CSV table of C-alpha atoms and ligand atoms in Angstrom, one decimal:
chain,number,residue,atom,x,y,z
G,664,MET,CA,69.1,114.7,104.4
G,665,ARG,CA,68.6,111.3,102.8
G,666,GLU,CA,66.3,112.9,100.2
G,667,ALA,CA,68.9,115.5,99.4
G,668,ILE,CA,71.5,112.8,99.0
G,669,ALA,CA,69.2,110.8,96.7
G,670,ASN,CA,68.7,113.9,94.6
G,671,LYS,CA,72.5,114.4,94.5
G,672,PHE,CA,73.0,110.8,93.3
G,673,GLU,CA,70.4,111.4,90.6
G,674,ARG,CA,71.8,114.8,89.6
G,675,ASP,CA,75.5,114.0,89.7
G,676,ASN,CA,75.7,110.3,89.0
G,677,GLY,CA,72.5,109.4,87.2
G,678,LEU,CA,71.6,106.9,89.9
G,679,SER,CA,68.2,106.3,91.6
G,680,PHE,CA,68.3,105.4,95.2
G,681,THR,CA,65.4,105.4,97.6
G,682,PRO,CA,65.9,106.8,101.1
G,683,ASP,CA,66.2,103.3,102.6
G,684,GLN,CA,69.2,102.8,100.3
G,685,ILE,CA,71.1,105.7,101.9
G,686,VAL,CA,72.8,106.1,105.3
G,687,VAL,CA,74.2,109.3,106.7
G,688,SER,CA,77.3,108.8,108.9
G,689,THR,CA,79.8,110.7,111.0
G,690,GLY,CA,82.1,111.3,108.1
G,691,ALA,CA,82.9,109.1,105.1
G,692,LYS,CA,85.3,107.3,107.5
G,693,GLN,CA,82.4,105.9,109.5
G,694,ALA,CA,80.5,105.0,106.3
G,695,LEU,CA,83.5,103.0,105.3
G,696,ILE,CA,83.9,101.1,108.5
G,697,ASN,CA,80.1,100.5,108.6
G,698,VAL,CA,80.4,98.7,105.3
G,699,ILE,CA,83.4,96.7,106.4
G,700,MET,CA,82.0,95.7,109.7
G,701,SER,CA,78.8,94.7,108.0
G,702,LEU,CA,80.5,92.5,105.4
G,703,VAL,CA,83.9,91.3,106.6
G,704,GLY,CA,84.5,88.7,109.2
G,705,PRO,CA,87.6,86.9,110.4
G,706,GLY,CA,89.6,85.4,107.6
G,707,ASP,CA,87.7,87.2,104.8
G,708,GLU,CA,90.0,88.9,102.3
G,709,VAL,CA,89.6,92.4,101.1
G,710,VAL,CA,91.5,93.4,97.9
G,711,ILE,CA,92.9,96.9,98.2
G,712,PRO,CA,94.8,98.4,95.2
G,713,ALA,CA,97.8,100.4,96.3
G,714,PRO,CA,98.4,103.1,96.9
G,715,PHE,CA,95.4,103.4,99.1
G,716,TRP,CA,94.0,105.7,101.8
G,717,VAL,CA,95.7,104.6,105.1
G,718,SER,CA,92.5,103.8,107.0
G,719,TYR,CA,91.4,101.1,104.6
G,720,VAL,CA,93.9,98.6,105.9
G,721,SER,CA,93.3,99.3,109.6
G,722,GLN,CA,89.5,99.2,109.2
G,723,VAL,CA,89.8,95.8,107.5
G,724,GLN,CA,92.1,94.5,110.3
G,725,LEU,CA,89.6,95.8,112.9
G,726,ALA,CA,87.0,93.6,111.4
G,727,GLY,CA,89.4,90.6,111.5
G,728,GLY,CA,89.7,90.6,107.7
G,729,ILE,CA,92.9,90.2,105.7
G,730,PRO,CA,93.9,93.1,103.6
G,731,VAL,CA,95.3,91.9,100.3
G,732,ILE,CA,97.4,94.7,98.9
G,733,VAL,CA,97.8,94.8,95.1
G,734,LYS,CA,100.7,97.0,94.1
G,735,SER,CA,101.1,99.5,91.3
G,736,THR,CA,104.1,101.6,90.2
G,737,LEU,CA,104.7,105.3,89.6
G,738,GLU,CA,105.3,104.4,85.9
G,739,GLU,CA,101.7,103.0,85.8
G,740,ASP,CA,100.5,106.4,87.1
G,741,TRP,CA,99.8,104.6,90.4
G,742,LYS,CA,96.9,102.6,88.8
G,743,VAL,CA,96.7,98.9,89.3
G,744,PRO,CA,96.0,97.1,86.0
G,745,VAL,CA,92.8,95.0,86.2
G,746,GLU,CA,94.6,91.7,85.5
G,747,ARG,CA,96.6,92.2,88.7
G,748,ILE,CA,93.4,92.8,90.6
G,749,ALA,CA,91.8,89.7,89.0
G,750,ALA,CA,94.8,87.6,90.0
G,751,ALA,CA,94.4,88.7,93.7
G,752,ILE,CA,90.7,87.6,93.9
G,753,THR,CA,90.2,84.2,95.7
G,754,PRO,CA,87.1,82.4,96.9
G,755,LYS,CA,87.7,84.2,100.2
G,756,THR,CA,87.6,87.6,98.7
G,757,ARG,CA,84.6,89.5,100.1
G,758,LEU,CA,85.3,93.0,99.0
G,759,ILE,CA,87.4,95.3,96.8
G,760,MET,CA,87.8,98.9,97.9
G,761,PHE,CA,89.4,101.8,96.2
G,762,SER,CA,89.1,105.6,95.8
G,763,SER,CA,89.0,107.4,92.5
G,764,PRO,CA,90.1,110.2,92.4
G,765,CYS,CA,92.6,108.6,94.7
G,766,ASN,CA,94.1,109.6,98.0
G,767,PRO,CA,97.1,109.5,98.0
G,768,SER,CA,98.1,109.4,94.3
G,769,GLY,CA,95.5,111.8,92.8
G,770,SER,CA,95.0,109.3,90.0
G,771,VAL,CA,91.6,109.1,88.4
G,772,LEU,CA,90.3,105.9,86.8
G,773,THR,CA,89.2,106.4,83.2
G,774,ARG,CA,85.8,105.2,82.1
G,775,SER,CA,87.4,102.2,80.3
G,776,GLU,CA,89.5,101.3,83.4
G,777,HIS,CA,86.3,101.4,85.5
G,778,GLU,CA,84.5,99.3,82.9
G,779,ALA,CA,87.2,96.7,82.9
G,780,LEU,CA,87.0,96.5,86.7
G,781,ALA,CA,83.2,96.3,86.6
G,782,GLU,CA,83.5,93.4,84.1
G,783,GLU,CA,85.9,91.5,86.4
G,784,VAL,CA,83.7,92.1,89.4
G,785,ALA,CA,80.6,90.9,87.5
G,786,LYS,CA,82.3,87.5,87.0
G,787,HIS,CA,82.2,86.7,90.7
G,788,LYS,CA,79.3,85.9,92.9
G,789,ASP,CA,78.8,87.9,96.1
G,790,LEU,CA,81.9,90.1,95.6
G,791,TYR,CA,81.2,93.5,97.0
G,792,VAL,CA,82.8,96.8,95.9
G,793,ILE,CA,83.3,100.0,97.9
G,794,ALA,CA,83.8,102.8,95.4
G,795,ASP,CA,85.0,105.7,97.6
G,796,GLU,CA,84.0,108.7,95.5
G,797,ILE,CA,84.6,111.4,98.1
G,798,TYR,CA,86.8,113.4,95.6
G,799,GLU,CA,84.2,113.2,92.8
G,800,HIS,CA,84.1,117.0,92.2
G,801,LEU,CA,87.9,117.3,92.2
G,802,ALA,CA,88.9,115.8,88.9
G,803,TYR,CA,90.8,118.2,86.5
G,804,ALA,CA,90.2,118.3,82.8
G,805,PRO,CA,90.9,116.5,80.6
G,806,ALA,CA,90.4,113.8,83.3
G,807,ARG,CA,86.7,113.2,84.1
G,808,PHE,CA,85.1,111.5,87.1
G,809,THR,CA,82.9,108.5,86.4
G,810,SER,CA,80.9,106.8,89.1
G,811,PHE,CA,81.6,103.1,89.4
G,812,ALA,CA,78.0,102.0,90.1
G,813,ARG,CA,76.8,103.6,86.8
G,814,LEU,CA,79.2,101.4,84.9
G,815,CYS,CA,78.5,98.1,86.7
G,816,PRO,CA,74.7,97.6,86.6
G,817,GLU,CA,75.1,93.8,87.0
G,818,ALA,CA,76.8,94.3,90.3
G,819,ALA,CA,74.7,97.3,91.4
G,820,ASP,CA,73.4,95.5,94.4
G,821,LEU,CA,76.9,94.6,95.5
G,822,THR,CA,78.4,98.1,95.0
G,823,VAL,CA,78.4,100.7,97.8
G,824,LEU,CA,79.1,104.3,96.9
G,825,VAL,CA,80.8,106.2,99.7
G,826,ASN,CA,80.9,110.0,99.6
G,827,GLY,CA,80.8,113.0,101.9
G,828,MET,CA,81.0,116.6,102.5
G,829,SER,CA,84.6,116.9,103.7
G,830,LYS,CA,86.5,117.5,100.4
G,831,ALA,CA,84.6,119.3,97.6
G,832,PHE,CA,82.5,121.2,100.2
G,833,SER,CA,85.3,121.8,102.6
G,834,MET,CA,83.1,120.7,105.5
G,835,THR,CA,85.6,118.4,107.0
G,836,GLY,CA,84.8,119.3,110.6
G,837,TRP,CA,81.1,118.9,110.2
G,838,ARG,CA,81.6,115.2,110.0
G,839,ILE,CA,79.0,114.2,107.4
G,840,GLY,CA,79.6,111.3,105.1
G,841,PHE,CA,77.1,109.0,103.4
G,842,ALA,CA,76.7,105.8,101.5
G,843,GLY,CA,74.3,104.5,98.9
G,844,GLY,CA,73.8,100.8,98.2
G,845,SER,CA,71.3,97.9,98.4
G,846,ALA,CA,68.6,98.3,101.0
G,847,ASP,CA,69.7,95.1,102.6
G,848,LEU,CA,73.3,96.2,103.2
G,849,ILE,CA,72.4,99.8,104.1
G,850,GLY,CA,69.9,98.3,106.6
G,851,ARG,CA,72.7,96.4,108.2
G,852,MET,CA,74.9,99.5,108.3
G,853,VAL,CA,72.1,101.5,109.9
G,854,ARG,CA,71.7,98.9,112.7
G,855,LEU,CA,75.4,98.8,113.3
G,856,GLN,CA,75.6,102.6,113.4
G,857,GLY,CA,72.6,102.8,115.7
G,858,HIS,CA,74.6,101.1,118.4
G,859,ALA,CA,77.8,103.1,117.7
G,860,THR,CA,77.1,106.8,117.2
G,861,SER,CA,73.3,106.8,116.3
G,862,GLY,CA,74.1,109.3,113.6
G,863,PRO,CA,75.6,112.7,113.0
G,864,PRO,CA,74.2,115.8,114.7
G,865,GLY,CA,71.1,117.3,113.2
G,866,ILE,CA,72.6,120.8,112.8
G,867,CYS,CA,75.4,119.3,110.7
G,868,GLN,CA,72.9,117.5,108.6
G,869,LYS,CA,71.0,120.7,108.0
G,870,ALA,CA,74.2,122.4,106.9
G,871,ALA,CA,74.9,119.5,104.5
G,872,VAL,CA,71.4,119.7,103.0
G,873,ALA,CA,72.0,123.4,102.3
G,874,ALA,CA,75.3,122.5,100.7
G,875,LEU,CA,73.9,119.7,98.6
G,876,THR,CA,70.8,121.5,97.4
G,877,GLY,CA,72.5,124.9,97.0
G,878,PRO,CA,74.3,126.3,93.9
G,879,MET,CA,77.5,124.5,93.0
G,880,ASP,CA,79.4,127.5,91.7
G,881,SER,CA,81.6,127.8,94.8
G,882,VAL,CA,82.5,124.1,94.5
G,883,TYR,CA,83.5,124.6,90.9
G,884,ALA,CA,85.5,127.8,91.7
G,885,MET,CA,87.4,125.9,94.3
G,886,ARG,CA,88.0,123.1,91.8
G,887,ASP,CA,89.6,125.6,89.5
G,888,ALA,CA,91.7,127.0,92.4
G,889,PHE,CA,92.9,123.4,93.2
G,890,ASP,CA,93.7,122.9,89.5
G,891,ARG,CA,95.9,126.0,89.6
G,892,ARG,CA,97.6,124.9,92.8
G,893,ARG,CA,98.1,121.4,91.3
G,894,GLN,CA,99.8,122.9,88.3
G,895,ALA,CA,102.0,125.1,90.4
G,896,MET,CA,103.0,122.2,92.7
G,897,VAL,CA,103.7,119.8,89.8
G,898,ALA,CA,105.8,122.3,87.9
G,899,GLY,CA,107.8,123.1,91.0
G,900,LEU,CA,108.4,119.4,91.9
G,901,LYS,CA,109.4,118.6,88.3
G,902,GLY,CA,112.0,121.3,88.6
G,903,ILE,CA,113.8,119.4,91.4
G,904,GLU,CA,116.4,117.0,89.9
G,905,GLY,CA,116.0,113.4,91.1
G,906,LEU,CA,112.4,113.6,92.0
G,907,ASP,CA,110.1,111.3,89.9
G,908,VAL,CA,106.9,113.3,89.5
G,909,PRO,CA,103.7,111.9,87.9
G,910,THR,CA,100.9,114.4,87.2
G,911,PRO,CA,97.9,113.8,89.4
G,912,ASP,CA,94.5,114.2,87.7
G,913,GLY,CA,92.4,114.6,90.8
G,914,ALA,CA,92.0,115.1,94.6
G,915,PHE,CA,94.6,117.4,96.1
G,916,TYR,CA,97.7,115.4,96.5
G,917,ALA,CA,101.0,114.7,94.6
G,918,LEU,CA,102.8,111.4,95.2
G,919,PRO,CA,106.4,111.8,93.8
G,920,GLY,CA,108.9,109.0,93.9
G,921,VAL,CA,112.0,109.7,96.1
G,922,GLY,CA,113.8,106.4,95.4
G,923,ALA,CA,116.8,108.2,94.0
G,924,PHE,CA,117.4,110.0,97.3
G,925,LEU,CA,117.0,107.0,99.7
G,926,GLY,CA,120.2,106.0,101.3
G,927,ARG,CA,121.7,109.5,101.0
G,928,THR,CA,122.8,111.6,104.0
G,929,TYR,CA,121.5,114.9,105.2
G,930,GLU,CA,123.6,116.7,107.8
G,931,GLY,CA,125.2,113.4,108.8
G,932,ARG,CA,121.8,111.6,109.0
G,933,ARG,CA,121.3,108.6,106.7
G,934,LEU,CA,117.8,108.7,105.2
G,935,ALA,CA,117.0,105.1,104.4
G,936,ALA,CA,113.2,105.4,104.0
G,937,PRO,CA,110.6,108.1,103.1
G,938,ALA,CA,109.6,108.3,106.8
G,939,GLU,CA,113.2,109.5,107.7
G,940,LEU,CA,113.3,111.9,104.9
G,941,ALA,CA,109.9,113.3,105.9
G,942,GLU,CA,111.2,113.8,109.5
G,943,ALA,CA,114.3,115.6,108.4
G,944,LEU,CA,112.3,117.8,106.1
G,945,LEU,CA,110.0,118.8,108.9
G,946,ASP,CA,112.9,119.3,111.4
G,947,ARG,CA,115.1,121.4,109.1
G,948,GLU,CA,112.8,123.0,106.6
G,949,LYS,CA,109.5,123.0,108.4
G,950,VAL,CA,107.8,121.4,105.5
G,951,ALA,CA,105.3,118.7,106.3
G,952,VAL,CA,105.0,115.8,103.8
G,953,VAL,CA,103.7,112.3,104.6
G,954,ALA,CA,105.8,109.2,104.0
G,955,GLY,CA,104.4,106.9,101.4
G,956,GLU,CA,104.9,103.6,103.3
G,957,PRO,CA,101.5,103.6,105.2
G,958,PHE,CA,99.7,104.3,101.9
G,959,GLY,CA,101.3,101.3,100.2
G,960,ALA,CA,103.8,103.5,98.3
G,961,PRO,CA,107.1,102.7,100.0
G,962,THR,CA,109.4,104.9,97.8
G,963,ALA,CA,107.2,108.0,97.6
G,964,ILE,CA,106.2,110.9,99.7
G,965,ARG,CA,102.7,112.5,99.7
G,966,LEU,CA,102.3,116.3,99.4
G,967,SER,CA,99.0,118.1,99.7
G,968,TYR,CA,98.2,121.2,97.7
G,969,ALA,CA,95.2,122.1,99.8
G,970,CYS,CA,96.9,125.4,100.6
G,971,SER,CA,97.6,128.8,98.9
G,972,GLU,CA,99.8,129.2,95.9
G,973,ALA,CA,102.1,131.4,98.0
G,974,THR,CA,102.5,128.5,100.5
G,975,ILE,CA,103.2,126.1,97.6
G,976,ALA,CA,105.9,128.4,96.2
G,977,LYS,CA,107.5,128.7,99.6
G,978,GLY,CA,107.3,124.9,100.1
G,979,ILE,CA,108.9,124.2,96.7
G,980,GLU,CA,111.8,126.6,97.5
G,981,ARG,CA,112.5,124.7,100.7
G,982,LEU,CA,112.1,121.3,99.1
G,983,SER,CA,114.6,122.3,96.4
G,984,ARG,CA,117.1,123.4,99.0
G,985,PHE,CA,116.6,120.2,101.0
G,986,PHE,CA,116.9,117.8,98.1
G,987,GLY,CA,119.8,119.8,96.7
G,988,ALA,CA,121.7,119.3,100.0
G,989,LEU,CA,121.3,115.5,100.0
G,990,ARG,CA,124.6,113.7,99.4
N,2051,PLP,N1,88.1,108.5,101.9
N,2051,PLP,C1,89.2,109.1,101.4
N,2051,PLP,C2,89.8,108.6,100.2
N,2051,PLP,C3,89.8,110.2,102.1
N,2051,PLP,O1,90.9,110.7,101.7
N,2051,PLP,C4,89.2,110.6,103.3
N,2051,PLP,C5,89.8,111.7,104.1
N,2051,PLP,O2,90.9,112.0,104.0
N,2051,PLP,C6,88.0,109.9,103.8
N,2051,PLP,C7,87.5,108.9,103.0
N,2051,PLP,C8,87.3,110.3,105.0
N,2051,PLP,O3,86.6,111.5,104.9
N,2051,PLP,P1,85.7,112.1,106.1
N,2051,PLP,O4,86.4,113.3,106.6
N,2051,PLP,O5,84.4,112.4,105.5
N,2051,PLP,O6,85.6,111.1,107.2
C-alpha cells in the first residue's frame, strides 16, 4: 500500500517519498489527527484559514491547542490573502492547516497563491503545514490543482500532505487515508496510530492499491460529471434573487451567502442565523443544507452537489420556493 502511495505521489505530484515517509490511516480524518496529536501541545497555536473543514478546529482543541481562525469573505472567493495569514503567525504558531480544493467553499488556491504562502512559511523556523489535498482530482478547468509540497521545497520537511480514497475514488466507507511527510514526523504518527487503531483493515488496503494503481478514466469521468453538476447547481442558485453565489472551482460544494435573508420570517418563524434557516428548509422543503457557522462562514450555507442532476434540479426548485416565501 505504501509503495502504491509513493508511486501515486510520484505520478500525480512529482514528489519522491520513501515508504517510511508514508503512513496509511483509517481515513484522512485519522491522518489529520495523527499529525495534530504528534505536533500540537497545550497552548500551541494552529492557524486555520476560514472557511475550513469542521473537524480541524475540534481536532486542534482535542490536542489542547488553540485554533487561530483567519477569516475570508465571499467577495474574496473565500480565500484568505497571505498577508492576513502572515499577521496571524506568532512565536506560538506550530502549524497551518488548510484544504485546497476546499471543503466547504470549493475554492482552489492558484499556483501563485500557493507560492506566496510557501514563501511566508519558509520565513519561519519549525512552522509545519498540513496541506489537505483530498480533493486533488476534483478541480474543474480552468482551475488547476497544485500540490503545496512541490512549491515549497525549503519547507518540504515541515509539510505533511494528507490525502485519501474517500472523495475522487468514492471509497468513503473503506476508510483509507494517507499522509506523506518527513520520516521523523511520519514515524511519530505511526507510533501514535499503533496505540490507537493499529491501522486500516488489510482488505481495504488491497482495494485502495487496486484503485491507486488501476486506470484513472473512471475518476476523470466522475470529475466531468461533478463539473456538470456544479454548473447546474451554480446556475440554479444564481437564479434565486438575494442569494450571493460565488462559483466554486473544486470539490463538490457550493457556499452561497444568505446574509440578505437573515432576520426574515418564514411561516411565523424568525430566521436569525443560517442554522435556523437550514432547519426550516429541512422541515418544510426536505432539503438538507449545512449551516456555515461551524465551517467559519457565519452568513453562508453549504450545499453539496454529490448527487444526480435530477436531484439538483428538484432541490433548486424547492430552494427557490423557500427563499421566495421569506418575508
Ligand atoms: N479533509 C477534508 C477537507 C474533508 O472534506 C474530509 C471529509 O469530508 C476529510 C478530510 C476526511 O476524509 P476521510 O473520509 O478520508 O476521513
